[in-house]
Short mmCIF file of C-alpha atoms in Angstrom, two decimals:
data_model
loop_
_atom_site.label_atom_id
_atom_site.label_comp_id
_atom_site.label_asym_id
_atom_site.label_seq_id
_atom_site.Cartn_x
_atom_site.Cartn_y
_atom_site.Cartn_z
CA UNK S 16 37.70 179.33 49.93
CA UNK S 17 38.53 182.91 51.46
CA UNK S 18 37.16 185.95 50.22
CA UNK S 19 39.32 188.63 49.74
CA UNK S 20 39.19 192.01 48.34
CA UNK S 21 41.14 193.44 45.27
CA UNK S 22 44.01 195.72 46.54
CA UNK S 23 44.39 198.60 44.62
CA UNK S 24 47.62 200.96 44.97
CA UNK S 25 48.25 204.57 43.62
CA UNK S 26 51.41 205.44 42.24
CA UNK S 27 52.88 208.89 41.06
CA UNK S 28 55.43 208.14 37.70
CA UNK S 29 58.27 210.02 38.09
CA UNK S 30 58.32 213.08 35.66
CA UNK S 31 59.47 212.65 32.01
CA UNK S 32 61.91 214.90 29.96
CA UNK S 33 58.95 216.59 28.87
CA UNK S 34 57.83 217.25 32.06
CA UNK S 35 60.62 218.48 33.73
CA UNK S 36 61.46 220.52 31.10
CA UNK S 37 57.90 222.43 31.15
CA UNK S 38 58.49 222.65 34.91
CA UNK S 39 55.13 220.62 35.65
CA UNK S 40 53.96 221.34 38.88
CA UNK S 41 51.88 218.41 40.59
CA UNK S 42 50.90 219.55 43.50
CA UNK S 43 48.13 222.06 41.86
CA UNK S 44 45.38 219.37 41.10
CA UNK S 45 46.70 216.80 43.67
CA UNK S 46 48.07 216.43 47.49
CA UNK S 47 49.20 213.07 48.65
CA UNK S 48 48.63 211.92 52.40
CA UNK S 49 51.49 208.85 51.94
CA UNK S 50 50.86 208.30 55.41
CA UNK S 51 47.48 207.51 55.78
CA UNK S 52 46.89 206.53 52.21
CA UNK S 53 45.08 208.78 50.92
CA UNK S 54 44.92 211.77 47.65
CA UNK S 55 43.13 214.60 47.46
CA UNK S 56 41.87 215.79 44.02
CA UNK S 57 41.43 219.43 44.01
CA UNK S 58 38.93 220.67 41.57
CA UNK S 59 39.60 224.69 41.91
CA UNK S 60 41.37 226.48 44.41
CA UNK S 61 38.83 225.76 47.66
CA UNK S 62 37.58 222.19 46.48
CA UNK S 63 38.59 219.14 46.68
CA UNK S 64 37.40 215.76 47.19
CA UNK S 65 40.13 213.03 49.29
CA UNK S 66 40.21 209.24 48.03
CA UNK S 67 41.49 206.17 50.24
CA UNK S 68 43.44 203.47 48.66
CA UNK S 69 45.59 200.55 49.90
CA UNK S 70 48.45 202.21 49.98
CA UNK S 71 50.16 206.12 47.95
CA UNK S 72 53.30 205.80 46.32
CA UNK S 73 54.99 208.96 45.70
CA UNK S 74 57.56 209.48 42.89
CA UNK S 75 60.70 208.85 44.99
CA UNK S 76 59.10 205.28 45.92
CA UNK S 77 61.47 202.54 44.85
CA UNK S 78 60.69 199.44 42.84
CA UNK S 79 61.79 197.05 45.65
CA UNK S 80 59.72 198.90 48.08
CA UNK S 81 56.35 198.68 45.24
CA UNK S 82 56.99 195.31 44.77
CA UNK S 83 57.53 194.63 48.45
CA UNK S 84 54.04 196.29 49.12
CA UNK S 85 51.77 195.50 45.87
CA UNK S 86 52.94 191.85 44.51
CA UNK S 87 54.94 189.91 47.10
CA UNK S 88 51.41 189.52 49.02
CA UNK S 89 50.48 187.94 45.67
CA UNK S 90 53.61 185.91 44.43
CA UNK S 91 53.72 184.08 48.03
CA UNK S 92 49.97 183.34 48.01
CA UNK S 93 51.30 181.49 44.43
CA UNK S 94 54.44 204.54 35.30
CA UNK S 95 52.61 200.89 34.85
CA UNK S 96 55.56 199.96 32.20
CA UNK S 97 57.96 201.41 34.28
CA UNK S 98 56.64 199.96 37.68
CA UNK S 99 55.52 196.27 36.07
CA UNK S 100 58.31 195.24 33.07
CA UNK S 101 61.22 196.99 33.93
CA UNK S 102 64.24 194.90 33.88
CA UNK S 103 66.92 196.69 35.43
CA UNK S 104 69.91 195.35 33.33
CA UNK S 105 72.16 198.18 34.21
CA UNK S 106 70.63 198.94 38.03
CA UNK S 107 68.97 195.72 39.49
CA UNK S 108 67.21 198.62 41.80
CA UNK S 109 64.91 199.13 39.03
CA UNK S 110 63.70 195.81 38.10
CA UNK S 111 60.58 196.56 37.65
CA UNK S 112 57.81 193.70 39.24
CA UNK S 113 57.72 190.82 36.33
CA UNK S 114 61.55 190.38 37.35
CA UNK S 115 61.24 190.91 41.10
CA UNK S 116 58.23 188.47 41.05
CA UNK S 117 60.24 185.50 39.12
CA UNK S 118 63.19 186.44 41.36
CA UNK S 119 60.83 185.60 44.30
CA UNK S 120 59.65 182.34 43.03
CA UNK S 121 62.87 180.95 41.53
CA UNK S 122 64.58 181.46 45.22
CA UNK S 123 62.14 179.70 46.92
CA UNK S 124 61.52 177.04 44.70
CA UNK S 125 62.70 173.04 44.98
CA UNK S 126 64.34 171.98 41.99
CA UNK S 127 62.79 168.60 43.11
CA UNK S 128 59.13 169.17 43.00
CA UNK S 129 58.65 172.80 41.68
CA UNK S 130 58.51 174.09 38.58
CA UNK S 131 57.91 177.61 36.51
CA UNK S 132 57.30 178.51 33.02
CA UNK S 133 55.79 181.65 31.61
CA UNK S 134 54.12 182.59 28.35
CA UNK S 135 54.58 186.13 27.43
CA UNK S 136 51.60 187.40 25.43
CA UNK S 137 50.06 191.07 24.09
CA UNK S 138 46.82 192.09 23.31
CA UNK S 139 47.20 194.36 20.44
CA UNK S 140 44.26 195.81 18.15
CA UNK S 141 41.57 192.99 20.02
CA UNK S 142 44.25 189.91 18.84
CA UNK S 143 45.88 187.72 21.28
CA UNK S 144 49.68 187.90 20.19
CA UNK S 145 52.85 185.68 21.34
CA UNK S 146 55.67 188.25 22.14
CA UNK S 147 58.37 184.78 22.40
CA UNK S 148 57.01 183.76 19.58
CA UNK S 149 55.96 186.25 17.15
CA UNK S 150 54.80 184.05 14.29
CA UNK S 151 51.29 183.37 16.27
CA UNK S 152 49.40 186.39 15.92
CA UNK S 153 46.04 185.15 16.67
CA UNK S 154 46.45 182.90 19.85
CA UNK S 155 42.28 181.76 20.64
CA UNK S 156 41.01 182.26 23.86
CA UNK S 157 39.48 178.85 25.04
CA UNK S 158 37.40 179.00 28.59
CA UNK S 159 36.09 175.93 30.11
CA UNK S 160 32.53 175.24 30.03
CA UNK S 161 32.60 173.84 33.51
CA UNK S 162 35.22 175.98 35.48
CA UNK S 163 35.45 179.27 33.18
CA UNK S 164 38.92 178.86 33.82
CA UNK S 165 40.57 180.48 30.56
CA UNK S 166 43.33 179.14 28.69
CA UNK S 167 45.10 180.27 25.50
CA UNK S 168 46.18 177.11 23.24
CA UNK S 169 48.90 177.41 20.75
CA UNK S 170 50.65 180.00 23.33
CA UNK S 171 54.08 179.52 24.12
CA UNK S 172 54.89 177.98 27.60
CA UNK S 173 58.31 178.28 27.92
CA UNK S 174 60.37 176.64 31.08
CA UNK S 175 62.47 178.89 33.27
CA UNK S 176 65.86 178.18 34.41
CA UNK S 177 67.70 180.59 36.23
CA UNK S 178 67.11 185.22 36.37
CA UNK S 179 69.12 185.43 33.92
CA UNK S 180 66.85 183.33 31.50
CA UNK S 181 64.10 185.40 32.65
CA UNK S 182 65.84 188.85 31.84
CA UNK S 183 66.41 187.65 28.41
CA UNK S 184 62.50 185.80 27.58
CA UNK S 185 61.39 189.73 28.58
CA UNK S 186 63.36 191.18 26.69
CA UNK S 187 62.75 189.30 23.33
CA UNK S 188 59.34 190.05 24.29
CA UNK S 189 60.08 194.08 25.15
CA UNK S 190 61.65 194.07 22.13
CA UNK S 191 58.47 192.29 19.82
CA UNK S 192 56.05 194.64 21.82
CA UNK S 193 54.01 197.35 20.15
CA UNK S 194 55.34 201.14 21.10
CA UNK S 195 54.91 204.57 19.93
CA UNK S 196 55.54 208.01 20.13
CA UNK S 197 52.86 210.22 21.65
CA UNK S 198 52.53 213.83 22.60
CA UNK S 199 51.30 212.54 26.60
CA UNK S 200 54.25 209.83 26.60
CA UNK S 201 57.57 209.31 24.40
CA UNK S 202 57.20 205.68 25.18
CA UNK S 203 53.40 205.11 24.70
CA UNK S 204 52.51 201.19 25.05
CA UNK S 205 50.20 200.27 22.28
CA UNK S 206 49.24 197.32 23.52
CA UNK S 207 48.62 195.39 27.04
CA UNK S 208 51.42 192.80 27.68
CA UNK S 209 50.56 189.55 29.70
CA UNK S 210 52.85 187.55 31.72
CA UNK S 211 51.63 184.40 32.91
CA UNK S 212 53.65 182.37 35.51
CA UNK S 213 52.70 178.90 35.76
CA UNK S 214 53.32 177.21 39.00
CA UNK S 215 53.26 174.04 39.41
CA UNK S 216 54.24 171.81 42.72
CA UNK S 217 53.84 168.26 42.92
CA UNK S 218 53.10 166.54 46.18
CA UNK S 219 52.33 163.13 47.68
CA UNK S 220 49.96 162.05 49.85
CA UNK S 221 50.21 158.42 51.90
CA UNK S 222 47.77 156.11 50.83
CA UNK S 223 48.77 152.80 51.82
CA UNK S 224 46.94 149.76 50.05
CA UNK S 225 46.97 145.79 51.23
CA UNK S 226 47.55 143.43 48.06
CA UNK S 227 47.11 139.91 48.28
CA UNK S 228 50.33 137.87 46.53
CA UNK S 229 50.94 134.42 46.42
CA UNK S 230 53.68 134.19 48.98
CA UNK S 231 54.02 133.55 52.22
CA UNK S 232 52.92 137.27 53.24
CA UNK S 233 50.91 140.27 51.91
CA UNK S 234 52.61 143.20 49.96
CA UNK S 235 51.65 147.12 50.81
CA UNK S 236 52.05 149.58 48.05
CA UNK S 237 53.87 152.53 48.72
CA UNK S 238 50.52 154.47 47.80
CA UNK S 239 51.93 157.79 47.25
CA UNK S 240 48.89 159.57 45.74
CA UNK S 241 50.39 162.37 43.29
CA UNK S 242 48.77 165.67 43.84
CA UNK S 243 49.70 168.69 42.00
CA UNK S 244 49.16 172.36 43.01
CA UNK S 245 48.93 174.70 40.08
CA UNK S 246 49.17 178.42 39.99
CA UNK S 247 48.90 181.17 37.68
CA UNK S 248 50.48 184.31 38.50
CA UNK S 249 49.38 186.74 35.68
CA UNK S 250 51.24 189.93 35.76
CA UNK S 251 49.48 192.68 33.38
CA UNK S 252 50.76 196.00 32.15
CA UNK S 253 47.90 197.88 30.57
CA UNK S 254 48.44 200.39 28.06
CA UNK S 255 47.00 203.90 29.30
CA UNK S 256 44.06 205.39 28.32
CA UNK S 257 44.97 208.68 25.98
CA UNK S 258 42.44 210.97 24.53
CA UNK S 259 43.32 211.59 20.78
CA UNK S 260 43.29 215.12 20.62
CA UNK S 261 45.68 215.51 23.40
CA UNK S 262 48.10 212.23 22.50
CA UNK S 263 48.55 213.41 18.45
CA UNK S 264 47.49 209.94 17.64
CA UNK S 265 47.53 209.75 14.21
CA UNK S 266 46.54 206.95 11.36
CA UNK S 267 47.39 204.01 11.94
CA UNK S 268 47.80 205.00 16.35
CA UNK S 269 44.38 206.47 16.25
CA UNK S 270 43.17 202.87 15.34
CA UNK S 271 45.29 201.35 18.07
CA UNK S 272 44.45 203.98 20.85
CA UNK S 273 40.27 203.18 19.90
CA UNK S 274 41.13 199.20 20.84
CA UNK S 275 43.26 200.39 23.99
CA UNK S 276 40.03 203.07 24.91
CA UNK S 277 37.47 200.29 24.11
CA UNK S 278 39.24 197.63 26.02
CA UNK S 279 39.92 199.57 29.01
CA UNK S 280 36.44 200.72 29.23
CA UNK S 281 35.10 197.22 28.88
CA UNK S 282 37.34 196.56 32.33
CA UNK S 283 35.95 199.24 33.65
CA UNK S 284 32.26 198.37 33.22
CA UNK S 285 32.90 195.01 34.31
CA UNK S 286 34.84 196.73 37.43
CA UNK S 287 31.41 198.76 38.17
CA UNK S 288 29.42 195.60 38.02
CA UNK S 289 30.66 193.89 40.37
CA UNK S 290 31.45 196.58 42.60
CA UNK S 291 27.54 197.06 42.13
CA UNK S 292 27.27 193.52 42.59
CA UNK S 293 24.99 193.34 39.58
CA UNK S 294 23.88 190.00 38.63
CA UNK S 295 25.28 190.30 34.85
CA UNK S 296 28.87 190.56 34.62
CA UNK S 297 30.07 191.90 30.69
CA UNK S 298 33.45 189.82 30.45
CA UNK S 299 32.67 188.80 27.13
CA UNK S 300 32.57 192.26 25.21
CA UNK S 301 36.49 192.43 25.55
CA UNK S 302 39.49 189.42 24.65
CA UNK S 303 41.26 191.46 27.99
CA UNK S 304 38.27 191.12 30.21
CA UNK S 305 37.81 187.54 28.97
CA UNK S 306 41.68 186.74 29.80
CA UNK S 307 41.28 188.71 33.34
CA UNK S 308 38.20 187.47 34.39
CA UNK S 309 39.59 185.51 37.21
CA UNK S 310 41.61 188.55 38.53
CA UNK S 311 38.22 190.73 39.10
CA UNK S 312 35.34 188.91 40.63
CA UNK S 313 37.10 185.00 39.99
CA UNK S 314 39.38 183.09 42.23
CA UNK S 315 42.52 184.85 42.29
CA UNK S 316 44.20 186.72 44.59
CA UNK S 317 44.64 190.18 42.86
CA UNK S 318 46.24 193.75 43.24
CA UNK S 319 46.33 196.61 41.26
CA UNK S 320 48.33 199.72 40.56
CA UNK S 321 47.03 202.43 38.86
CA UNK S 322 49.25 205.31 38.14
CA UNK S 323 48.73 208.90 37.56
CA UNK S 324 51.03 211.64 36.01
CA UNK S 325 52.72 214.16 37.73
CA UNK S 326 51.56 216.85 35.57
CA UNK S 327 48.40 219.38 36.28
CA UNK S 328 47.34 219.11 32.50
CA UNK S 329 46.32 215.59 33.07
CA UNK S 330 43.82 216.29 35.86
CA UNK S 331 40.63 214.76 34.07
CA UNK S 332 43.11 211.72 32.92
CA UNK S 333 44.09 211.29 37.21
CA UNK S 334 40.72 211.84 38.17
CA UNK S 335 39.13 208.98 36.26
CA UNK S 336 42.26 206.57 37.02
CA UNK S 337 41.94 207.78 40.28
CA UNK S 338 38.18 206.97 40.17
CA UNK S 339 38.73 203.61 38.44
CA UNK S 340 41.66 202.09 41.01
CA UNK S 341 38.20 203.16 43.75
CA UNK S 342 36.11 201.35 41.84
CA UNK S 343 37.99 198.33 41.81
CA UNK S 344 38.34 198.49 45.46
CA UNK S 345 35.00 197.11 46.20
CA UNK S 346 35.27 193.86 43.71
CA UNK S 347 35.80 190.85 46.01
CA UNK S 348 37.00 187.43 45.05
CA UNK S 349 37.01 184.15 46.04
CA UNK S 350 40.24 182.69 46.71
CA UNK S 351 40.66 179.34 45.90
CA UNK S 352 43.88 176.64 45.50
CA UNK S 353 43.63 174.72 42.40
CA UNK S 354 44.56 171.00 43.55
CA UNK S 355 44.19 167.94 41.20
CA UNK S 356 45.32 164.89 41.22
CA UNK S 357 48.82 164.52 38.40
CA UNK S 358 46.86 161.22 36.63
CA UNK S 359 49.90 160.89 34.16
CA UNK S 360 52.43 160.40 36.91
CA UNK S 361 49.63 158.03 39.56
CA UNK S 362 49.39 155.85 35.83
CA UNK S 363 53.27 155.62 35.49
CA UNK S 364 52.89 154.74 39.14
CA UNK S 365 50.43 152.35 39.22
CA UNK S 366 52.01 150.80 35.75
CA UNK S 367 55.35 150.41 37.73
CA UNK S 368 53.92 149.12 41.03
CA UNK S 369 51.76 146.76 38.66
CA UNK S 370 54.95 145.27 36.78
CA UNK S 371 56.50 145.17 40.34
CA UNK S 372 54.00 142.97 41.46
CA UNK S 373 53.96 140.70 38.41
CA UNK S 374 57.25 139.90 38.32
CA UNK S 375 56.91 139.23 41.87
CA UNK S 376 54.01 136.83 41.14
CA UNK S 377 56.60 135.29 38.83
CA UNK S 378 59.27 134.87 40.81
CA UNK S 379 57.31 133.07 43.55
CA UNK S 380 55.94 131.22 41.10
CA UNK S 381 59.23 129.57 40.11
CA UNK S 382 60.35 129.51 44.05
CA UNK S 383 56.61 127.27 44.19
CA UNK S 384 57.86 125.43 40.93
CA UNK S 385 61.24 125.05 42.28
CA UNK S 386 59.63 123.61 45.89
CA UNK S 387 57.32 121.42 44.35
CA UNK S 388 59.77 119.82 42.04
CA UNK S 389 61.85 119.25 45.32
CA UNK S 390 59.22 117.66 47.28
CA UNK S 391 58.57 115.20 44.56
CA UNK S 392 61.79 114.09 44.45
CA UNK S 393 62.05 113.72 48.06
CA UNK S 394 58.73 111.90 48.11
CA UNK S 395 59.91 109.48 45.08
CA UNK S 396 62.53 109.31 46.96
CA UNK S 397 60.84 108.22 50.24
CA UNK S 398 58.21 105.69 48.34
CA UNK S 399 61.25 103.77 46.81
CA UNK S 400 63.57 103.80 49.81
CA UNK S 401 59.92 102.41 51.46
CA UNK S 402 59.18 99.75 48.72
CA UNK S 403 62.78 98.38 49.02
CA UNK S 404 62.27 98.31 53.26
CA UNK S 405 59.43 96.35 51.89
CA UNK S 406 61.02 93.71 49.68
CA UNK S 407 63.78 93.41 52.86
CA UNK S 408 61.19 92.79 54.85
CA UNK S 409 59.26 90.37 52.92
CA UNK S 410 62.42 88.19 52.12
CA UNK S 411 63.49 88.35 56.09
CA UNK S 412 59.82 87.20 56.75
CA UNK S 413 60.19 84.27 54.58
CA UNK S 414 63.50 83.24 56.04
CA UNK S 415 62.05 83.45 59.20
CA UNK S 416 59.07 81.50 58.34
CA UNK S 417 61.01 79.05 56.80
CA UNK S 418 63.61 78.97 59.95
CA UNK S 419 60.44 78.48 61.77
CA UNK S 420 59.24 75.70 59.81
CA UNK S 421 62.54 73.80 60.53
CA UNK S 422 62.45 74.54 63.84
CA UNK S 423 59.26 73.60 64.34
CA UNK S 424 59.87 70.42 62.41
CA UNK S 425 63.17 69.41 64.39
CA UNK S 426 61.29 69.95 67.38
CA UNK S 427 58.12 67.55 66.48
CA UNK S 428 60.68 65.26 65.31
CA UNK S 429 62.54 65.48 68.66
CA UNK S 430 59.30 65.16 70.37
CA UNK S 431 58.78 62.06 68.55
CA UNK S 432 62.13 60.78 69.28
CA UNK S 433 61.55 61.26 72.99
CA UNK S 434 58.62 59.42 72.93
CA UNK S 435 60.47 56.51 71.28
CA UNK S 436 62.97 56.64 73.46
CA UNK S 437 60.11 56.80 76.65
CA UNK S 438 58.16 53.94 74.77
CA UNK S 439 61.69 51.85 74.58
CA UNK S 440 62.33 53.04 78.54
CA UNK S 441 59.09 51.56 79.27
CA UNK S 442 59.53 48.20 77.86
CA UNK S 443 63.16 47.95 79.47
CA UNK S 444 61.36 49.17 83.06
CA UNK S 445 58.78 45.90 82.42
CA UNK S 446 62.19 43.65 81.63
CA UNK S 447 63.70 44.33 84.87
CA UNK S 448 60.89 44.29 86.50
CA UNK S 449 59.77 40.75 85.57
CA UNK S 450 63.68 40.12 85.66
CA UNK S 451 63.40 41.39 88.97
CA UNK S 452 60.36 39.21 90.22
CA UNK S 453 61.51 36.38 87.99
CA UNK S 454 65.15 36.40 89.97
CA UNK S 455 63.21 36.95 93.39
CA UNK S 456 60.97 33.68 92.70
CA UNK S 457 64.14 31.61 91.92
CA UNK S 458 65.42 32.50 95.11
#
């Protein structure tokens, strides 16, 4: 978190037909020091008393050069009419900052990642009005009990394409806002008109998990962890302040200028207390300070323009804008990113990686199946190519045994032979012996 100061610029209008008809002369209550930003706000003829802002804007400033200056700073981190809404259909010079801002964004967007929608809303007579969609005329304002960050259900949040989409959601919603005609301005805003940008950018962050499968190796998931940065760019164009005696507000307008006078002066007290640093803040007597509460003294990073008339016969109306835009000078916020983790997409993730993994499961089951059906053939295989080597071998024992057998028996009876034949050898060896000794005597 970084704390960082409201920036608050002072702008000069350029003079209306009024005006420059009555040949208003400016430079009799006020004297601008443009270069180093400052007004002085002369009371009489010999007093004066010299204000510092952020930065002076004279009359010949341009709207590229305000915008440049005032929101840019704002956008990248993520006349008031004249200088916030103005869309510059005929001169794209004088697009006024709503346009210039989604002009920004839009060119430096990724069509991947990024994307921006607005609501367009108006606070007219204390109700919360949809200028896109005009049928909701009393939009809630809903803040959450644990962030006080303030959202507005029911409101329309409509996706942008291209500029030219823009230029033509602003203008439906120019065209449903509440104007008049008043005796300080010919084109009085009656109400305070609310864009709100929504940002949104989704990133990934590398978490990788180790599952356990059953195959021969373990699977990662990808573990992209989906992380979305939101933003909300609210760009607000405040209708003025205008006493009643000197606008001609009449019936009905006197009844809208009390809601614009009471609203603005609820800002403004809740401006002084935090410039005072006062521990109660009064957001909650107005809808607008409820719906701006995170510009002045929240989380956002905020700037301000406050303009002042160039026209002497104003000089109370430019001293207390001038004193206001001071005021809000010394209110400090707290800048903070909004990051959160897009638990839609990390389900549709997770689902997917889940399924992934199933049908993985299944497929090694079958490829297991499939390899044990195998095996068991080879090994019914194997037993019954053993049994039959067994049966050969049993019948090739026999034969043997049996071949044995006869040889063993030929043998015994050769044996037996050859001792018959010795026995007879032996009898004959006697005979010729005693024929011998017989034929020897008879000699």
């Amino acid at each position: 978190s970084d704390l960082c100061r409201v920036r608050v610029a002072l702008r000069i209008r350029p003079k209306n037909t009024d005006e420059l008809a009555q040949g208003a002369d400016f430079d009799t209550c006020v004297e601008l020091q443009p270069e180093c930003k400052k007004l002085k706000l002369k009371k009489n003829n010999w007093a004066s008393e010299s204000y510092q802002f952020d930065e002076i804007f004279g009359e010949n400033s341009s709207q590229k050069r305000i915008y440049e200056v005032v929101a840019k700073p704002v956008v990248e981190g993520t006349g008031k009419t004249y200088t916030v809404g103005q869309l510059g259909k005929e001169d794209p010079s004088e697009r006024g900052i709503m346009v210039r801002a989604l002009e920004h964004i839009l060119s430096s967007m990724s069509l991947e990642t990024d994307s921006v929608a607005v609501s367009y809303l108006q606070l007219y007579l204390e109700s919360v009005q949809d200028l896109l969609a005009p049928e909701k005329t009393n939009i809630p304002i809903v803040e959450d009990p644990k962030t006080g960050e303030v959202s507005l259900p029911g409101a329309a949040i409509v996706e942008i394409k291209d500029l030219e989409h823009v230029c033509q959601l602003l203008q439906i919603g120019e065209t449903n806002r509440h104007a008049a005609n008043t005796k300080m301005n010919t084109e009085s805003s009656r109400s305070h008109a609310i864009l709100i940008i929504h940002l949104q950018r989704s990133l990934k962050i590398k978490e990788e998990t180790t599952v356990s499968i059953p195959s021969d190796t373990e699977h990662t998931l990808p573990g992209d962890l989906p992380l979305v940065l939101k933003s909300k760019l609210l760009i607000v164009d405040l209708a003025g302040s205008e006493r009643i005696d000197k606008s001609g507000s009449e019936g009905h307008m006197i009844e809208e200028a009390k809601f614009i006078n009471l609203s603005l002066s609820s800002l403004g007290k809740c401006i002084n207390a935090l410039a005072e640093n006062s521990s109660h803040i009064p957001t909650r007597d107005s809808k607008l300070t409820r719906m701006l509460r995170d510009s002045f003294g929240g989380t956002a990073r905020t700037s301000l323009v406050v303009t002042i008339g160039p026209s002497a016969r104003h000089h109370s109306e430019t001293s207390s804008t001038v004193l206001f835009g001071q005021r809000a000078m010394k209110v400090v916020n707290t800048i903070r990113l909004k990051e959160e983790v897009d638990y839609e997409t990390l389900y549709k993730n997770v689902e997917n990686e889940v399924d992934h993994l199933t049908s993985e499961m299944e497929r090694q089951q079958k490829l297991r199946h499939r390899e044990k059906m195998q095996l068991e053939k080879r090994l019914k295989e194997s037993e019954t190519f053993l049994n039959d080597l067994k049966m050969i071998s049993s019948v090739q024992i026999e034969n043997l045994e049996k071949e044995k057998h006869q040889f063993e028996y030929a043998v015994k009876r050769l044996m037996q032979e050859l001792e018959e034949k010795e026995g007879r050898n032996n009898v004959l060896s006697e005979k010729i012996v005693h024929l011998e000794t017989s034929l020897n005597e008879k000699k």
